[in-house]
Amino acid sequence: MPDKQDAIALLKADHRTVEELFEKFEKASGDGAKEKIAKRICLELTVHTMLEEEIFYPACEGKVEEDDLKEAYVEHDGAKVLIAEIEAGGPDDEYYDAKVKVLSEEIEHHVKEEEARMEGIFSQARKAGLDMDALGDQLRARKEELVTRFEAEGLPKPETTTFTEATV
């Protein structure tokens, strides 16, 4: 039952959703269709990064290789800057498609690192014995709350963790 996914299953499902959206964006024609898909990508990624930074990564502290977590935070911040750029722009902007493409590539890299079979963050977290069911429940509840809020109010201004002079 999908509503009983553990934390890793839920986060991986988010990854698959975003991968599909990036594929749809690549194939889409017409500015309206592209913008709608890009906005959904931005929403999904904003919620996903918040879930990882508020709940999953803190649970991993001291149980997952510290350098891996630090790198993940920096990768999130890079994505947040691009998300803000995409949100602020539109399909008629000269670099719009390029920004979505680079975001796609950054996310693909990030997902590979999280999901790597032996040394990925997810694998390390599972080996450390984290309560993935309880974390899954927390993630699911927070995700519902964030999606509802952002669909109604739009995305918040991104807050970066590791960029000190972010121009976001």
PDB file of N, CA and C in Angstrom, residues 63-168:
ATOM      1  N   LYS A  63      25.215   8.807  11.674  1.00  0.00           N
ATOM      2  CA  LYS A  63      24.994   7.432  11.224  1.00  0.00           C
ATOM      3  C   LYS A  63      25.392   7.233   9.766  1.00  0.00           C
ATOM      4  N   VAL A  64      25.496   8.346   9.052  1.00  0.00           N
ATOM      5  CA  VAL A  64      25.864   8.333   7.636  1.00  0.00           C
ATOM      6  C   VAL A  64      27.140   9.159   7.506  1.00  0.00           C
ATOM      7  N   GLU A  65      27.994   8.787   6.583  1.00  0.00           N
ATOM      8  CA  GLU A  65      29.248   9.501   6.346  1.00  0.00           C
ATOM      9  C   GLU A  65      28.996  11.011   6.283  1.00  0.00           C
ATOM     10  N   GLU A  66      29.669  11.759   7.153  1.00  0.00           N
ATOM     11  CA  GLU A  66      29.436  13.204   7.259  1.00  0.00           C
ATOM     12  C   GLU A  66      29.673  13.939   5.932  1.00  0.00           C
ATOM     13  N   ASP A  67      30.732  13.545   5.213  1.00  0.00           N
ATOM     14  CA  ASP A  67      31.030  14.194   3.932  1.00  0.00           C
ATOM     15  C   ASP A  67      29.891  14.003   2.931  1.00  0.00           C
ATOM     16  N   ASP A  68      29.250  12.835   2.956  1.00  0.00           N
ATOM     17  CA  ASP A  68      28.131  12.573   2.044  1.00  0.00           C
ATOM     18  C   ASP A  68      26.962  13.504   2.343  1.00  0.00           C
ATOM     19  N   LEU A  69      26.684  13.691   3.629  1.00  0.00           N
ATOM     20  CA  LEU A  69      25.589  14.592   4.010  1.00  0.00           C
ATOM     21  C   LEU A  69      25.914  16.035   3.644  1.00  0.00           C
ATOM     22  N   LYS A  70      27.149  16.457   3.896  1.00  0.00           N
ATOM     23  CA  LYS A  70      27.549  17.832   3.553  1.00  0.00           C
ATOM     24  C   LYS A  70      27.396  18.065   2.057  1.00  0.00           C
ATOM     25  N   GLU A  71      27.831  17.105   1.265  1.00  0.00           N
ATOM     26  CA  GLU A  71      27.721  17.231  -0.186  1.00  0.00           C
ATOM     27  C   GLU A  71      26.248  17.310  -0.601  1.00  0.00           C
ATOM     28  N   ALA A  72      25.406  16.523   0.038  1.00  0.00           N
ATOM     29  CA  ALA A  72      23.976  16.525  -0.287  1.00  0.00           C
ATOM     30  C   ALA A  72      23.363  17.901  -0.008  1.00  0.00           C
ATOM     31  N   TYR A  73      23.734  18.506   1.108  1.00  0.00           N
ATOM     32  CA  TYR A  73      23.227  19.848   1.427  1.00  0.00           C
ATOM     33  C   TYR A  73      23.669  20.873   0.361  1.00  0.00           C
ATOM     34  N   VAL A  74      24.921  20.791  -0.064  1.00  0.00           N
ATOM     35  CA  VAL A  74      25.424  21.722  -1.071  1.00  0.00           C
ATOM     36  C   VAL A  74      24.699  21.494  -2.398  1.00  0.00           C
ATOM     37  N   GLU A  75      24.486  20.226  -2.747  1.00  0.00           N
ATOM     38  CA  GLU A  75      23.745  19.925  -3.979  1.00  0.00           C
ATOM     39  C   GLU A  75      22.325  20.473  -3.899  1.00  0.00           C
ATOM     40  N   HIS A  76      21.691  20.349  -2.753  1.00  0.00           N
ATOM     41  CA  HIS A  76      20.352  20.925  -2.569  1.00  0.00           C
ATOM     42  C   HIS A  76      20.382  22.433  -2.792  1.00  0.00           C
ATOM     43  N   ASP A  77      21.391  23.087  -2.231  1.00  0.00           N
ATOM     44  CA  ASP A  77      21.465  24.541  -2.362  1.00  0.00           C
ATOM     45  C   ASP A  77      21.649  24.959  -3.822  1.00  0.00           C
ATOM     46  N   GLY A  78      22.447  24.210  -4.568  1.00  0.00           N
ATOM     47  CA  GLY A  78      22.599  24.496  -5.993  1.00  0.00           C
ATOM     48  C   GLY A  78      21.262  24.360  -6.713  1.00  0.00           C
ATOM     49  N   ALA A  79      20.517  23.331  -6.367  1.00  0.00           N
ATOM     50  CA  ALA A  79      19.199  23.121  -6.979  1.00  0.00           C
ATOM     51  C   ALA A  79      18.249  24.255  -6.598  1.00  0.00           C
ATOM     52  N   LYS A  80      18.307  24.697  -5.348  1.00  0.00           N
ATOM     53  CA  LYS A  80      17.408  25.772  -4.890  1.00  0.00           C
ATOM     54  C   LYS A  80      17.625  27.059  -5.685  1.00  0.00           C
ATOM     55  N   VAL A  81      18.883  27.351  -5.999  1.00  0.00           N
ATOM     56  CA  VAL A  81      19.184  28.557  -6.770  1.00  0.00           C
ATOM     57  C   VAL A  81      18.567  28.438  -8.166  1.00  0.00           C
ATOM     58  N   LEU A  82      18.725  27.278  -8.792  1.00  0.00           N
ATOM     59  CA  LEU A  82      18.134  27.074 -10.122  1.00  0.00           C
ATOM     60  C   LEU A  82      16.603  27.094 -10.057  1.00  0.00           C
ATOM     61  N   ILE A  83      16.040  26.498  -9.033  1.00  0.00           N
ATOM     62  CA  ILE A  83      14.582  26.497  -8.872  1.00  0.00           C
ATOM     63  C   ILE A  83      14.070  27.931  -8.777  1.00  0.00           C
ATOM     64  N   ALA A  84      14.758  28.756  -7.994  1.00  0.00           N
ATOM     65  CA  ALA A  84      14.350  30.157  -7.850  1.00  0.00           C
ATOM     66  C   ALA A  84      14.424  30.881  -9.200  1.00  0.00           C
ATOM     67  N   GLU A  85      15.460  30.579  -9.974  1.00  0.00           N
ATOM     68  CA  GLU A  85      15.620  31.183 -11.303  1.00  0.00           C
ATOM     69  C   GLU A  85      14.486  30.746 -12.236  1.00  0.00           C
ATOM     70  N   ILE A  86      14.172  29.470 -12.218  1.00  0.00           N
ATOM     71  CA  ILE A  86      13.112  28.936 -13.085  1.00  0.00           C
ATOM     72  C   ILE A  86      11.770  29.525 -12.677  1.00  0.00           C
ATOM     73  N   GLU A  87      11.522  29.575 -11.376  1.00  0.00           N
ATOM     74  CA  GLU A  87      10.263  30.133 -10.856  1.00  0.00           C
ATOM     75  C   GLU A  87      10.108  31.606 -11.236  1.00  0.00           C
ATOM     76  N   ALA A  88      11.213  32.349 -11.202  1.00  0.00           N
ATOM     77  CA  ALA A  88      11.174  33.785 -11.475  1.00  0.00           C
ATOM     78  C   ALA A  88      11.054  34.074 -12.964  1.00  0.00           C
ATOM     79  N   GLY A  89      11.439  33.103 -13.782  1.00  0.00           N
ATOM     80  CA  GLY A  89      11.445  33.321 -15.219  1.00  0.00           C
ATOM     81  C   GLY A  89      10.237  32.712 -15.897  1.00  0.00           C
ATOM     82  N   GLY A  90      10.381  32.485 -17.167  1.00  0.00           N
ATOM     83  CA  GLY A  90       9.331  31.880 -17.958  1.00  0.00           C
ATOM     84  C   GLY A  90       9.919  31.316 -19.225  1.00  0.00           C
ATOM     85  N   PRO A  91       9.133  30.527 -19.959  1.00  0.00           N
ATOM     86  CA  PRO A  91       9.637  29.845 -21.151  1.00  0.00           C
ATOM     87  C   PRO A  91      10.165  30.772 -22.236  1.00  0.00           C
ATOM     88  N   ASP A  92       9.802  32.048 -22.179  1.00  0.00           N
ATOM     89  CA  ASP A  92      10.310  32.973 -23.195  1.00  0.00           C
ATOM     90  C   ASP A  92      11.701  33.502 -22.820  1.00  0.00           C
ATOM     91  N   ASP A  93      12.172  33.193 -21.605  1.00  0.00           N
ATOM     92  CA  ASP A  93      13.527  33.587 -21.218  1.00  0.00           C
ATOM     93  C   ASP A  93      14.532  32.772 -22.019  1.00  0.00           C
ATOM     94  N   GLU A  94      15.609  33.438 -22.409  1.00  0.00           N
ATOM     95  CA  GLU A  94      16.624  32.811 -23.255  1.00  0.00           C
ATOM     96  C   GLU A  94      17.202  31.530 -22.639  1.00  0.00           C
ATOM     97  N   TYR A  95      17.373  31.503 -21.313  1.00  0.00           N
ATOM     98  CA  TYR A  95      18.051  30.370 -20.676  1.00  0.00           C
ATOM     99  C   TYR A  95      17.101  29.422 -19.941  1.00  0.00           C
ATOM    100  N   TYR A  96      15.810  29.606 -20.108  1.00  0.00           N
ATOM    101  CA  TYR A  96      14.822  28.822 -19.360  1.00  0.00           C
ATOM    102  C   TYR A  96      15.020  27.313 -19.534  1.00  0.00           C
ATOM    103  N   ASP A  97      15.001  26.843 -20.781  1.00  0.00           N
ATOM    104  CA  ASP A  97      15.163  25.413 -21.038  1.00  0.00           C
ATOM    105  C   ASP A  97      16.509  24.907 -20.522  1.00  0.00           C
ATOM    106  N   ALA A  98      17.545  25.715 -20.687  1.00  0.00           N
ATOM    107  CA  ALA A  98      18.883  25.323 -20.239  1.00  0.00           C
ATOM    108  C   ALA A  98      18.918  25.170 -18.711  1.00  0.00           C
ATOM    109  N   LYS A  99      18.241  26.067 -18.020  1.00  0.00           N
ATOM    110  CA  LYS A  99      18.206  25.979 -16.547  1.00  0.00           C
ATOM    111  C   LYS A  99      17.480  24.717 -16.097  1.00  0.00           C
ATOM    112  N   VAL A 100      16.386  24.389 -16.766  1.00  0.00           N
ATOM    113  CA  VAL A 100      15.656  23.157 -16.416  1.00  0.00           C
ATOM    114  C   VAL A 100      16.536  21.942 -16.718  1.00  0.00           C
ATOM    115  N   LYS A 101      17.252  21.974 -17.834  1.00  0.00           N
ATOM    116  CA  LYS A 101      18.138  20.867 -18.217  1.00  0.00           C
ATOM    117  C   LYS A 101      19.259  20.687 -17.190  1.00  0.00           C
ATOM    118  N   VAL A 102      19.885  21.775 -16.789  1.00  0.00           N
ATOM    119  CA  VAL A 102      20.977  21.687 -15.808  1.00  0.00           C
ATOM    120  C   VAL A 102      20.431  21.208 -14.464  1.00  0.00           C
ATOM    121  N   LEU A 103      19.262  21.681 -14.089  1.00  0.00           N
ATOM    122  CA  LEU A 103      18.626  21.207 -12.855  1.00  0.00           C
ATOM    123  C   LEU A 103      18.414  19.695 -12.946  1.00  0.00           C
ATOM    124  N   SER A 104      17.927  19.236 -14.075  1.00  0.00           N
ATOM    125  CA  SER A 104      17.711  17.806 -14.302  1.00  0.00           C
ATOM    126  C   SER A 104      19.010  17.026 -14.109  1.00  0.00           C
ATOM    127  N   GLU A 105      20.097  17.532 -14.672  1.00  0.00           N
ATOM    128  CA  GLU A 105      21.395  16.856 -14.562  1.00  0.00           C
ATOM    129  C   GLU A 105      21.906  16.851 -13.123  1.00  0.00           C
ATOM    130  N   GLU A 106      21.722  17.977 -12.426  1.00  0.00           N
ATOM    131  CA  GLU A 106      22.141  18.050 -11.013  1.00  0.00           C
ATOM    132  C   GLU A 106      21.354  17.049 -10.173  1.00  0.00           C
ATOM    133  N   ILE A 107      20.058  16.977 -10.424  1.00  0.00           N
ATOM    134  CA  ILE A 107      19.210  16.071  -9.645  1.00  0.00           C
ATOM    135  C   ILE A 107      19.566  14.618  -9.955  1.00  0.00           C
ATOM    136  N   GLU A 108      19.829  14.333 -11.218  1.00  0.00           N
ATOM    137  CA  GLU A 108      20.212  12.967 -11.599  1.00  0.00           C
ATOM    138  C   GLU A 108      21.468  12.535 -10.833  1.00  0.00           C
ATOM    139  N   HIS A 109      22.443  13.428 -10.756  1.00  0.00           N
ATOM    140  CA  HIS A 109      23.692  13.152 -10.020  1.00  0.00           C
ATOM    141  C   HIS A 109      23.390  12.926  -8.530  1.00  0.00           C
ATOM    142  N   HIS A 110      22.598  13.804  -7.966  1.00  0.00           N
ATOM    143  CA  HIS A 110      22.243  13.744  -6.547  1.00  0.00           C
ATOM    144  C   HIS A 110      21.521  12.430  -6.220  1.00  0.00           C
ATOM    145  N   VAL A 111      20.572  12.059  -7.062  1.00  0.00           N
ATOM    146  CA  VAL A 111      19.805  10.826  -6.859  1.00  0.00           C
ATOM    147  C   VAL A 111      20.729   9.608  -6.899  1.00  0.00           C
ATOM    148  N   LYS A 112      21.667   9.593  -7.850  1.00  0.00           N
ATOM    149  CA  LYS A 112      22.616   8.469  -7.943  1.00  0.00           C
ATOM    150  C   LYS A 112      23.394   8.334  -6.640  1.00  0.00           C
ATOM    151  N   GLU A 113      23.793   9.454  -6.071  1.00  0.00           N
ATOM    152  CA  GLU A 113      24.571   9.403  -4.831  1.00  0.00           C
ATOM    153  C   GLU A 113      23.722   8.943  -3.653  1.00  0.00           C
ATOM    154  N   GLU A 114      22.484   9.367  -3.594  1.00  0.00           N
ATOM    155  CA  GLU A 114      21.624   8.929  -2.497  1.00  0.00           C
ATOM    156  C   GLU A 114      21.276   7.450  -2.613  1.00  0.00           C
ATOM    157  N   GLU A 115      21.052   7.007  -3.844  1.00  0.00           N
ATOM    158  CA  GLU A 115      20.555   5.652  -4.059  1.00  0.00           C
ATOM    159  C   GLU A 115      21.644   4.622  -4.351  1.00  0.00           C
ATOM    160  N   ALA A 116      22.916   5.029  -4.392  1.00  0.00           N
ATOM    161  CA  ALA A 116      24.000   4.082  -4.701  1.00  0.00           C
ATOM    162  C   ALA A 116      23.891   2.859  -3.790  1.00  0.00           C
ATOM    163  N   ARG A 117      24.029   1.682  -4.397  1.00  0.00           N
ATOM    164  CA  ARG A 117      23.693   0.443  -3.713  1.00  0.00           C
ATOM    165  C   ARG A 117      24.439   0.207  -2.406  1.00  0.00           C
ATOM    166  N   MET A 118      25.732   0.351  -2.405  1.00  0.00           N
ATOM    167  CA  MET A 118      26.496   0.014  -1.204  1.00  0.00           C
ATOM    168  C   MET A 118      26.777   1.233  -0.314  1.00  0.00           C
ATOM    169  N   GLU A 119      27.207   2.331  -0.947  1.00  0.00           N
ATOM    170  CA  GLU A 119      27.692   3.451  -0.141  1.00  0.00           C
ATOM    171  C   GLU A 119      26.771   4.667  -0.167  1.00  0.00           C
ATOM    172  N   GLY A 120      25.641   4.572  -0.818  1.00  0.00           N
ATOM    173  CA  GLY A 120      24.734   5.711  -0.882  1.00  0.00           C
ATOM    174  C   GLY A 120      24.166   6.068   0.481  1.00  0.00           C
ATOM    175  N   ILE A 121      23.667   7.291   0.580  1.00  0.00           N
ATOM    176  CA  ILE A 121      23.095   7.765   1.851  1.00  0.00           C
ATOM    177  C   ILE A 121      21.965   6.842   2.311  1.00  0.00           C
ATOM    178  N   PHE A 122      21.097   6.428   1.395  1.00  0.00           N
ATOM    179  CA  PHE A 122      19.969   5.566   1.777  1.00  0.00           C
ATOM    180  C   PHE A 122      20.470   4.227   2.319  1.00  0.00           C
ATOM    181  N   SER A 123      21.442   3.660   1.636  1.00  0.00           N
ATOM    182  CA  SER A 123      22.004   2.375   2.052  1.00  0.00           C
ATOM    183  C   SER A 123      22.671   2.500   3.424  1.00  0.00           C
ATOM    184  N   GLN A 124      23.432   3.557   3.615  1.00  0.00           N
ATOM    185  CA  GLN A 124      24.087   3.785   4.914  1.00  0.00           C
ATOM    186  C   GLN A 124      23.051   3.949   6.030  1.00  0.00           C
ATOM    187  N   ALA A 125      21.989   4.694   5.737  1.00  0.00           N
ATOM    188  CA  ALA A 125      20.948   4.944   6.742  1.00  0.00           C
ATOM    189  C   ALA A 125      20.250   3.643   7.126  1.00  0.00           C
ATOM    190  N   ARG A 126      19.986   2.808   6.129  1.00  0.00           N
ATOM    191  CA  ARG A 126      19.320   1.535   6.411  1.00  0.00           C
ATOM    192  C   ARG A 126      20.239   0.632   7.253  1.00  0.00           C
ATOM    193  N   LYS A 127      21.520   0.583   6.880  1.00  0.00           N
ATOM    194  CA  LYS A 127      22.483  -0.242   7.623  1.00  0.00           C
ATOM    195  C   LYS A 127      22.623   0.243   9.062  1.00  0.00           C
ATOM    196  N   ALA A 128      22.443   1.546   9.277  1.00  0.00           N
ATOM    197  CA  ALA A 128      22.590   2.120  10.619  1.00  0.00           C
ATOM    198  C   ALA A 128      21.391   1.784  11.506  1.00  0.00           C
ATOM    199  N   GLY A 129      20.367   1.202  10.911  1.00  0.00           N
ATOM    200  CA  GLY A 129      19.214   0.775  11.691  1.00  0.00           C
ATOM    201  C   GLY A 129      18.224   1.877  12.029  1.00  0.00           C
ATOM    202  N   LEU A 130      18.175   2.929  11.222  1.00  0.00           N
ATOM    203  CA  LEU A 130      17.178   3.985  11.457  1.00  0.00           C
ATOM    204  C   LEU A 130      15.778   3.399  11.323  1.00  0.00           C
ATOM    205  N   ASP A 131      14.845   3.926  12.077  1.00  0.00           N
ATOM    206  CA  ASP A 131      13.455   3.455  12.012  1.00  0.00           C
ATOM    207  C   ASP A 131      12.798   4.064  10.774  1.00  0.00           C
ATOM    208  N   MET A 132      12.895   3.357   9.673  1.00  0.00           N
ATOM    209  CA  MET A 132      12.424   3.882   8.390  1.00  0.00           C
ATOM    210  C   MET A 132      10.896   4.008   8.336  1.00  0.00           C
ATOM    211  N   ASP A 133      10.190   3.165   9.086  1.00  0.00           N
ATOM    212  CA  ASP A 133       8.724   3.267   9.095  1.00  0.00           C
ATOM    213  C   ASP A 133       8.279   4.548   9.796  1.00  0.00           C
ATOM    214  N   ALA A 134       8.873   4.824  10.943  1.00  0.00           N
ATOM    215  CA  ALA A 134       8.522   6.044  11.686  1.00  0.00           C
ATOM    216  C   ALA A 134       8.923   7.280  10.877  1.00  0.00           C
ATOM    217  N   LEU A 135      10.106   7.245  10.276  1.00  0.00           N
ATOM    218  CA  LEU A 135      10.542   8.366   9.438  1.00  0.00           C
ATOM    219  C   LEU A 135       9.606   8.527   8.245  1.00  0.00           C
ATOM    220  N   GLY A 136       9.159   7.427   7.676  1.00  0.00           N
ATOM    221  CA  GLY A 136       8.223   7.471   6.549  1.00  0.00           C
ATOM    222  C   GLY A 136       6.932   8.161   6.937  1.00  0.00           C
ATOM    223  N   ASP A 137       6.427   7.849   8.136  1.00  0.00           N
ATOM    224  CA  ASP A 137       5.201   8.490   8.623  1.00  0.00           C
ATOM    225  C   ASP A 137       5.404  10.000   8.765  1.00  0.00           C
ATOM    226  N   GLN A 138       6.541  10.397   9.326  1.00  0.00           N
ATOM    227  CA  GLN A 138       6.852  11.827   9.492  1.00  0.00           C
ATOM    228  C   GLN A 138       6.946  12.523   8.135  1.00  0.00           C
ATOM    229  N   LEU A 139       7.666  11.890   7.214  1.00  0.00           N
ATOM    230  CA  LEU A 139       7.852  12.473   5.885  1.00  0.00           C
ATOM    231  C   LEU A 139       6.517  12.637   5.169  1.00  0.00           C
ATOM    232  N   ARG A 140       5.687  11.615   5.235  1.00  0.00           N
ATOM    233  CA  ARG A 140       4.392  11.629   4.547  1.00  0.00           C
ATOM    234  C   ARG A 140       3.515  12.761   5.069  1.00  0.00           C
ATOM    235  N   ALA A 141       3.451  12.897   6.380  1.00  0.00           N
ATOM    236  CA  ALA A 141       2.617  13.944   6.990  1.00  0.00           C
ATOM    237  C   ALA A 141       3.124  15.331   6.590  1.00  0.00           C
ATOM    238  N   ARG A 142       4.429  15.522   6.654  1.00  0.00           N
ATOM    239  CA  ARG A 142       5.005  16.828   6.312  1.00  0.00           C
ATOM    240  C   ARG A 142       4.836  17.113   4.818  1.00  0.00           C
ATOM    241  N   LYS A 143       4.971  16.087   3.990  1.00  0.00           N
ATOM    242  CA  LYS A 143       4.822  16.270   2.544  1.00  0.00           C
ATOM    243  C   LYS A 143       3.406  16.744   2.218  1.00  0.00           C
ATOM    244  N   GLU A 144       2.402  16.108   2.793  1.00  0.00           N
ATOM    245  CA  GLU A 144       1.009  16.505   2.539  1.00  0.00           C
ATOM    246  C   GLU A 144       0.794  17.967   2.912  1.00  0.00           C
ATOM    247  N   GLU A 145       1.336  18.333   4.068  1.00  0.00           N
ATOM    248  CA  GLU A 145       1.204  19.704   4.564  1.00  0.00           C
ATOM    249  C   GLU A 145       1.862  20.705   3.603  1.00  0.00           C
ATOM    250  N   LEU A 146       3.092  20.406   3.171  1.00  0.00           N
ATOM    251  CA  LEU A 146       3.832  21.323   2.298  1.00  0.00           C
ATOM    252  C   LEU A 146       3.199  21.436   0.913  1.00  0.00           C
ATOM    253  N   VAL A 147       2.816  20.303   0.327  1.00  0.00           N
ATOM    254  CA  VAL A 147       2.217  20.334  -1.014  1.00  0.00           C
ATOM    255  C   VAL A 147       0.941  21.164  -0.992  1.00  0.00           C
ATOM    256  N   THR A 148       0.103  20.935   0.007  1.00  0.00           N
ATOM    257  CA  THR A 148      -1.146  21.699   0.126  1.00  0.00           C
ATOM    258  C   THR A 148      -0.852  23.190   0.229  1.00  0.00           C
ATOM    259  N   ARG A 149       0.114  23.536   1.095  1.00  0.00           N
ATOM    260  CA  ARG A 149       0.449  24.950   1.297  1.00  0.00           C
ATOM    261  C   ARG A 149       1.014  25.589   0.037  1.00  0.00           C
ATOM    262  N   PHE A 150       1.963  24.917  -0.618  1.00  0.00           N
ATOM    263  CA  PHE A 150       2.631  25.507  -1.779  1.00  0.00           C
ATOM    264  C   PHE A 150       1.711  25.561  -2.990  1.00  0.00           C
ATOM    265  N   GLU A 151       0.810  24.599  -3.127  1.00  0.00           N
ATOM    266  CA  GLU A 151      -0.149  24.661  -4.230  1.00  0.00           C
ATOM    267  C   GLU A 151      -1.069  25.865  -4.058  1.00  0.00           C
ATOM    268  N   ALA A 152      -1.354  26.202  -2.811  1.00  0.00           N
ATOM    269  CA  ALA A 152      -2.237  27.345  -2.533  1.00  0.00           C
ATOM    270  C   ALA A 152      -1.492  28.680  -2.581  1.00  0.00           C
ATOM    271  N   GLU A 153      -0.283  28.725  -2.021  1.00  0.00           N
ATOM    272  CA  GLU A 153       0.410  29.998  -1.827  1.00  0.00           C
ATOM    273  C   GLU A 153       1.589  30.227  -2.768  1.00  0.00           C
ATOM    274  N   GLY A 154       2.009  29.222  -3.500  1.00  0.00           N
ATOM    275  CA  GLY A 154       3.234  29.330  -4.294  1.00  0.00           C
ATOM    276  C   GLY A 154       4.440  28.937  -3.449  1.00  0.00           C
ATOM    277  N   LEU A 155       5.573  28.862  -4.090  1.00  0.00           N
ATOM    278  CA  LEU A 155       6.780  28.408  -3.399  1.00  0.00           C
ATOM    279  C   LEU A 155       7.388  29.533  -2.566  1.00  0.00           C
ATOM    280  N   PRO A 156       7.976  29.172  -1.433  1.00  0.00           N
ATOM    281  CA  PRO A 156       8.652  30.192  -0.616  1.00  0.00           C
ATOM    282  C   PRO A 156       9.994  30.561  -1.246  1.00  0.00           C
ATOM    283  N   LYS A 157      10.536  31.667  -0.828  1.00  0.00           N
ATOM    284  CA  LYS A 157      11.888  32.044  -1.242  1.00  0.00           C
ATOM    285  C   LYS A 157      12.822  30.974  -0.672  1.00  0.00           C
ATOM    286  N   PRO A 158      13.677  30.412  -1.500  1.00  0.00           N
ATOM    287  CA  PRO A 158      14.517  29.311  -1.003  1.00  0.00           C
ATOM    288  C   PRO A 158      15.512  29.779   0.053  1.00  0.00           C
ATOM    289  N   GLU A 159      15.730  28.923   1.025  1.00  0.00           N
ATOM    290  CA  GLU A 159      16.731  29.187   2.059  1.00  0.00           C
ATOM    291  C   GLU A 159      17.852  28.192   1.853  1.00  0.00           C
ATOM    292  N   THR A 160      19.057  28.716   1.610  1.00  0.00           N
ATOM    293  CA  THR A 160      20.200  27.840   1.424  1.00  0.00           C
ATOM    294  C   THR A 160      20.894  27.612   2.757  1.00  0.00           C
ATOM    295  N   THR A 161      21.412  26.420   2.913  1.00  0.00           N
ATOM    296  CA  THR A 161      22.091  26.018   4.146  1.00  0.00           C
ATOM    297  C   THR A 161      23.570  26.316   4.065  1.00  0.00           C
ATOM    298  N   THR A 162      24.141  26.117   2.883  1.00  0.00           N
ATOM    299  CA  THR A 162      25.600  26.139   2.752  1.00  0.00           C
ATOM    300  C   THR A 162      26.129  27.310   1.956  1.00  0.00           C
ATOM    301  N   PHE A 163      25.285  28.026   1.233  1.00  0.00           N
ATOM    302  CA  PHE A 163      25.749  29.169   0.439  1.00  0.00           C
ATOM    303  C   PHE A 163      25.672  30.410   1.311  1.00  0.00           C
ATOM    304  N   THR A 164      26.794  31.062   1.520  1.00  0.00           N
ATOM    305  CA  THR A 164      26.787  32.220   2.416  1.00  0.00           C
ATOM    306  C   THR A 164      26.391  33.503   1.689  1.00  0.00           C
ATOM    307  N   GLU A 165      26.752  33.605   0.425  1.00  0.00           N
ATOM    308  CA  GLU A 165      26.442  34.824  -0.327  1.00  0.00           C
ATOM    309  C   GLU A 165      25.501  34.513  -1.478  1.00  0.00           C
ATOM    310  N   ALA A 166      24.520  33.692  -1.224  1.00  0.00           N
ATOM    311  CA  ALA A 166      23.590  33.292  -2.275  1.00  0.00           C
ATOM    312  C   ALA A 166      22.872  34.511  -2.845  1.00  0.00           C
ATOM    313  N   THR A 167      22.708  34.533  -4.138  1.00  0.00           N
ATOM    314  CA  THR A 167      22.025  35.628  -4.804  1.00  0.00           C
ATOM    315  C   THR A 167      20.595  35.223  -5.122  1.00  0.00           C
ATOM    316  N   VAL A 168      20.022  34.475  -4.242  1.00  0.00           N
ATOM    317  CA  VAL A 168      18.660  33.970  -4.461  1.00  0.00           C
ATOM    318  C   VAL A 168      17.661  35.027  -4.056  1.00  0.00           C
TER     319      VAL A 168
END
